[in-house]
Structure formats: C-alpha cells, structure tokens
Amino acid sequence: MKFYFSLQYSAIQKTILRHNRLWSMSGISMALSRLNEVILPDISENEEKGKVLVAGGGKFTARFDSSEQADQARAKIVRNLSTSFPMLEFQVSKIHEADRFADIKENIMKELKTQKQNFRGYGLSYNPHLKICDECGEYPAVSKKNRFGKEVFFCRICETMQDMAKISTGSDGWSSYQGITSIEKIYQDFLDGLDKRAKIKIPYNLEDMFSDSDDTADPETSARKRMAVWFSDINSMKSKVMIWLNQDEDQVFDTFKQVRDVFSDVVIRTLKTTFTNIDGAFLPFRIIIAGGDDLCIVMDEKYVLDFAANLSSSLHDTFDDLGSGHPLNHDWLCDGLKRLETQKKENNSDFNMEPIQPYCFGGSFIVCSMHTPFTRVHAIGEELMKDAKIETNRMGNSVNWRVMAEEESQTDKLLSFERPLFIESQKTSDHPPDLPDGWIRLGFNDYLALRSQYSGISASHRHQIADKMIECRGNPVKLERWLMKHAASAMEKSFTGLLNEKRLRTGDSEEGGLIPDRLATLLELLSIGGKSHGRE
C-alpha cells in the first residue's frame, strides 16, 4: 500500500494582484512558481523520500511508502505555504492509503472541492501597536530605509517579493537557486540568445520597459508611454489533463514536466521572434504569469500586435514538431481517450468526456497608461479573453483587445469594431459550421497586413475619419460619399487607398459596399504604437 495527499491553491490571481506594483506581481508569481516547481518537490522527494506525481498549475500530489513520511511531508508543506503566503488560500487533503492514486483520485478531488467552499484564514483589521505596510496596507510592518534614505514600512511579504522580482541576468544570475522555475527558464533561454546578455536587465518598474531612444521617436507617440498587457490561455485542457492523470502514476510527473516545457518553448519562440532589436538597458517586457497554459506579459505597446501574431505561429510550429510518442501529440491523446473510455465502461462508470480538440488559445490585450490600476486591466483583459473564446467557439487561436484612454473615451461607445478575431485568416470553404451565422471576418493577420500598407495615414486623418463615422452613425453610403469627396483633394490622397481597398468592402471586391466596422478596426490598430511588419 502507498500513502498519498494532494493540495491545490485557490484565488491565485487575487494573491498575485495584491497591489498594482509590477515588482509585486512579478515577485509573487515567481515565488509561487518556485514553491510549486522546486520547494514542494524538494520537501517530498529529497527530505521525505517520496515521489511527486503532480507539481504545477496550482496543484500538487505526492506518494510515500509510509504514513509517517506522508504526515511529515504534509506538515512541512502546510507550514511552508502558511508562512510564505499567509494571504494565499489553499486546500490540502488528508492522507489516503491505496494501491494506486487512480483508486482514490475522485475522493481526494471531492475533499478538496468541499474545503474550497469553506472559508479559510483570518484577517487582522486593527491593531494600534503594529505598523501598517506602506505597500499593501496590511499588518505587521517594520521600518527600513529605501534607496533615497527615507524611512518606509514594509511587511515581510512585500519585502520578500521585492527580492524575488530582482532577477539577475549576469553569468551567475541563476546560481543561487537550487532549481529553476519555468519563468526563469524562459528568461534564461531568451537572454542566452543575446550578445549583450550581461548588460540587459529585467525591468523592475514599468518605466524601465521603455528605451531611452523612444524619446526621440515619432512625435505622435513620444509624449505618451503606454503599456500593453497580454492575456491568454490554452483552450480545452480539461480532457487532456484527465488522460495524462490516467497513465501509470510513475509517468505522470514526467508527463506534466514535458507539457510545461512545451508551453515554455512556445513563449520562448514568441519572445525571440518579437523582441529582435533591444537597444535599451532593460528588456521591453516583463513576464507576470507563465509556465502552464496561462500567460500574462506586460510590454511596451509597440510590440503587442506582432507578439499576438507570433504567439499563434509559434504555437503551431512547436506542436507540429512534436513526435508521435509525445503526450501532447493529438493522436497520442486520442489513443489515451479510447483507453480511458474502455476503463470507465469496464468499471460501469459514466463517460462524458468530449473528443480531443486541437491546441489553440484565446487571447486578449489591453493598451493603456502605465498608471492604470492593474486590477482594472486584469478584469477587463479576462472578460475580453472570455469573449474571444466564446465567439470563436474555441475553434482556433483568437484575440480580442481594447485601447483604453486615460479619460473615458466616447469614441469607443459610438463606433463599432470587428472583434474578436481569429488570428489566422478564415476562408469561406473552411468556415466551421457551428460558428455564429455570418462569421466571415478578416483575420487578425489580415489587419496587420492592412496596417502595414496604410501606416502612412496620419493621426489627424484617423481622427477626422472617425469623427465622420460617428456623424454618419455607421451609414456606409454617407461615409463613402464623404471619403470620395476628400479623396479628390491633393492634400488627402491617403483616402483614395482606403476607398479602393477591397478587404474593407463586402464581397471581397471594389464594387462591394464599404464596411464601417472594418475601417474603424483598422484605424484603431493604426493608433497602437510601433510599426508592425504585418503578415501578407
């Protein structure tokens, strides 16, 4: 007989978004990754001689030869979690005895689900004898000097997360760790491909992401420095996870490690193809969440359009390279699904799992001021990503977005846009029959090609067209008449190209009617900083 226990985190996003500092979010995410991928496996395997089955995605399961080893490991892990992250909600099962984890898996899952429904933890609302942390507003905090010599009060958690966020990129940048997390691996592999690795730092504050050379760039964008926040996660992972867990339990940990490595490789490929010319002292991006199927990265806005397109192509390329025996391979998973179905029928259990779907992601990005509260950005980004998944029926890589003005924009309320979008173009012959009626939209890559072609349209002309679209209330005939009138002017030849652009018209021809939603979408993408090379 073997002895098992499992734990899971909940409210992870709430923990990471404890407050709006980039270093805090990055540090907490790094510390959580390190806890799950390095510290907990070390306690279980090296200290208590157990076997880790699952360690990632906010879940952990380990097996032991004796109840004493299991009890000791469980106690150490609970103590470590409680002291490292007193604000983190987690559930931990009792010790279960069984020949195989599969025999008790459902009981453990039910136990953890029941715990999650109950309140865990306590809060200290007022104690005049303790100082409050200047960063998070929680007790207790101690006095320290900041880099300007001013006295500040920091709680232990914020101070620890500051240290975690300071990742060295020198030759010995990773040597102080007994193991490397997925986020560190992504940074390391990306930086190893740079000639001046030791001279480039990982941004600690939002301002660090912007190159000094940006101050002399296009006057339209030099006065503002806006960040872009990217969110995405892989669709339809639940059925795949169940198949991986159904393997021989000695294979489960290695399988999840392979899965984690593949998703990290997708991100690494994307970073290397997007951030090709780094001319500042800092990287123009900062990873917030990575290592599983969830991804959140903050970057200089001028990179985000190419990042979205490159992430899509990197996912396709990475999965196309997988061998037939890889646990992420589609045929391998289909075979696993058949075995699981057979086992369920032999045990007279219900089988209601869906067929294995291709790998694709739902994504979103927000372009906004660096001073926009991240909790607000996160909430909007999650909602946009959800809409992208729903409207595309999770049939392919998709993206949704919003450009947020510092003051509430009335233009967004008065104009209609063509979004969310599939990233790759959708041909009529390939149109999935179960998508919403009328879904034949341009792909995101089509818009990048249009953006590259019409990048010469000035900001004043974009605003002029948008104002007229609002005045016409989306009437394509009135808008086209106005564009034709102004296209005749020698000063506004850029309007002629828009009038003759068949991709902005119905029926894919110059004779078709103008589509205001497409024009509005193109104008909005033109407003996002940087020159996208587009996809022809």
XYZ file of C-alpha atoms in Angstrom, residues 115-340:
226
model
C -12.729 22.526 1.514
C -12.663 25.191 -1.186
C -16.295 26.002 -0.485
C -15.445 26.844 3.124
C -13.680 29.973 4.371
C -10.024 29.577 5.278
C -7.859 32.112 7.118
C -8.403 35.228 9.169
C -7.744 38.927 8.887
C -6.343 41.424 11.357
C -8.342 44.604 10.898
C -6.894 46.962 13.526
C -4.010 46.898 15.980
C -2.540 50.282 17.021
C 0.634 48.617 18.315
C 1.686 47.439 14.850
C 2.799 49.459 11.849
C 0.999 49.094 8.521
C 2.925 48.204 5.361
C 3.255 51.235 3.067
C 2.781 48.997 0.023
C -0.130 46.679 0.769
C -1.699 48.303 3.844
C -1.540 45.128 5.936
C -0.027 44.281 9.325
C 2.647 43.886 10.590
C 5.407 46.018 9.052
C 8.890 47.039 10.158
C 10.938 50.143 9.488
C 13.590 50.187 6.751
C 15.371 52.750 4.595
C 14.619 52.989 0.892
C 17.267 53.812 -1.706
C 16.738 57.542 -1.067
C 17.386 57.145 2.657
C 13.745 57.756 3.570
C 12.094 55.640 6.281
C 9.416 53.297 4.933
C 7.466 50.418 6.453
C 7.427 47.059 4.745
C 5.745 43.837 5.733
C 7.712 40.624 5.349
C 5.689 39.542 2.319
C 6.279 42.723 0.301
C 9.955 42.772 1.208
C 10.342 39.142 0.112
C 8.515 39.757 -3.158
C 10.739 42.732 -3.922
C 13.749 40.448 -3.633
C 12.082 37.753 -5.775
C 11.364 40.303 -8.517
C 15.037 41.274 -8.815
C 16.265 38.599 -11.222
C 19.916 38.904 -12.155
C 20.803 38.385 -15.825
C 24.551 38.000 -15.366
C 26.506 34.797 -15.832
C 25.723 33.712 -12.268
C 22.157 35.001 -12.312
C 20.583 31.624 -11.601
C 23.272 30.008 -9.445
C 21.718 30.997 -6.109
C 18.708 28.773 -6.753
C 18.575 25.066 -6.006
C 16.303 24.697 -9.021
C 14.975 26.834 -11.840
C 11.335 27.763 -12.387
C 9.519 27.934 -15.718
C 9.610 31.748 -15.694
C 13.356 31.746 -15.049
C 13.870 29.193 -17.821
C 12.031 31.438 -20.278
C 14.165 34.437 -19.325
C 17.350 32.377 -19.402
C 16.739 30.854 -22.840
C 15.744 34.220 -24.283
C 18.756 36.021 -22.826
C 21.188 33.305 -23.865
C 20.445 34.244 -27.463
C 21.513 37.865 -26.944
C 25.101 39.028 -27.492
C 24.956 41.527 -24.630
C 23.075 39.371 -22.114
C 25.014 40.550 -19.047
C 24.264 44.199 -19.855
C 20.490 43.793 -20.215
C 18.333 43.820 -17.110
C 14.839 42.523 -16.453
C 12.547 45.520 -15.798
C 11.675 46.105 -12.180
C 9.365 49.078 -12.716
C 7.033 49.793 -15.632
C 9.120 52.778 -16.742
C 12.119 50.507 -17.286
C 10.443 48.792 -20.269
C 10.780 51.864 -22.472
C 14.021 52.540 -24.313
C 15.679 55.947 -23.934
C 15.670 56.183 -27.730
C 11.867 56.316 -27.631
C 12.124 59.949 -26.507
C 13.287 60.949 -29.992
C 10.862 58.726 -31.887
C 7.650 59.609 -33.678
C 6.333 62.815 -32.050
C 2.848 61.313 -32.095
C 3.878 58.642 -29.564
C 6.917 60.128 -27.823
C 4.795 62.235 -25.474
C 2.977 59.160 -24.175
C 4.345 55.894 -22.956
C 1.674 53.237 -22.910
C 1.968 49.651 -21.847
C 0.264 46.660 -23.376
C -0.829 43.741 -21.208
C -1.275 40.372 -22.914
C -3.507 37.600 -21.518
C -4.051 34.122 -22.970
C -4.697 30.532 -22.049
C -4.988 27.280 -23.953
C -8.480 26.031 -24.780
C -9.972 22.633 -23.885
C -7.293 21.434 -21.459
C -9.554 19.571 -19.018
C -9.930 16.385 -21.078
C -6.204 16.310 -21.839
C -5.318 16.590 -18.141
C -7.613 13.657 -17.306
C -5.824 11.478 -19.881
C -2.386 12.390 -18.512
C -3.531 11.579 -14.980
C -4.828 8.209 -16.185
C -1.311 6.984 -17.048
C 0.828 4.794 -14.847
C 1.395 7.144 -11.917
C 5.189 6.907 -12.186
C 4.868 8.579 -15.594
C 2.561 11.404 -14.525
C 5.189 13.808 -13.174
C 7.433 13.485 -16.244
C 4.406 13.989 -18.487
C 3.392 17.231 -16.796
C 7.016 18.403 -16.936
C 7.021 17.773 -20.696
C 3.763 19.689 -21.008
C 5.161 22.609 -19.026
C 8.353 22.620 -21.104
C 6.411 22.681 -24.372
C 4.322 25.669 -23.299
C 7.509 27.415 -22.145
C 9.088 26.717 -25.546
C 6.095 28.346 -27.264
C 6.646 31.501 -25.204
C 10.414 31.459 -25.806
C 9.914 31.178 -29.573
C 7.454 34.064 -29.471
C 9.771 36.310 -27.483
C 12.716 35.603 -29.776
C 10.737 36.443 -32.924
C 9.074 39.537 -31.428
C 11.827 41.292 -29.489
C 14.619 41.160 -32.052
C 16.219 44.585 -31.624
C 16.702 45.537 -27.987
C 18.555 48.832 -27.747
C 17.934 49.800 -24.127
C 19.363 48.745 -20.771
C 16.226 46.740 -19.932
C 14.085 44.147 -21.638
C 10.952 45.810 -23.068
C 8.736 43.192 -21.410
C 8.099 41.603 -18.037
C 6.535 38.183 -17.526
C 3.786 38.114 -14.890
C 2.421 34.571 -15.322
C 3.903 31.726 -17.386
C 4.792 28.093 -17.034
C 1.423 26.439 -17.602
C -1.267 27.127 -20.151
C -1.885 30.622 -18.711
C 0.204 33.550 -19.902
C 0.325 37.202 -18.853
C 3.059 39.547 -20.064
C 3.431 43.326 -19.782
C 5.309 45.070 -22.593
C 5.906 48.307 -24.443
C 2.781 48.780 -26.592
C 4.715 48.873 -29.875
C 5.391 45.118 -29.676
C 1.967 43.728 -28.793
C 0.500 43.312 -32.294
C 3.441 41.275 -33.536
C 3.502 39.384 -30.231
C -0.077 38.206 -30.803
C 0.644 37.017 -34.339
C 3.972 35.432 -33.373
C 2.423 33.567 -30.436
C -0.057 31.978 -32.830
C 2.591 30.881 -35.334
C 4.929 29.711 -32.533
C 2.187 27.509 -31.086
C 1.574 25.897 -34.482
C 5.295 25.394 -35.163
C 6.013 23.941 -31.723
C 3.180 21.427 -31.832
C 3.958 20.455 -35.431
C 7.450 19.474 -34.262
C 6.211 17.057 -31.579
C 6.822 13.364 -32.192
C 4.054 10.776 -32.293
C 5.020 9.499 -28.833
C 4.804 12.871 -27.117
C 1.938 13.199 -24.573
C 0.864 16.457 -26.218
C 0.572 14.824 -29.633
C -3.040 14.784 -30.856
C -3.000 11.108 -31.948
C -1.381 10.084 -28.638
C -4.178 11.843 -26.743
C -6.897 10.265 -28.899
C -5.479 6.815 -28.101
C -5.428 7.742 -24.408
C -9.052 8.849 -24.609
C -10.045 5.453 -26.032
C -8.222 3.648 -23.195
C -9.916 5.850 -20.606
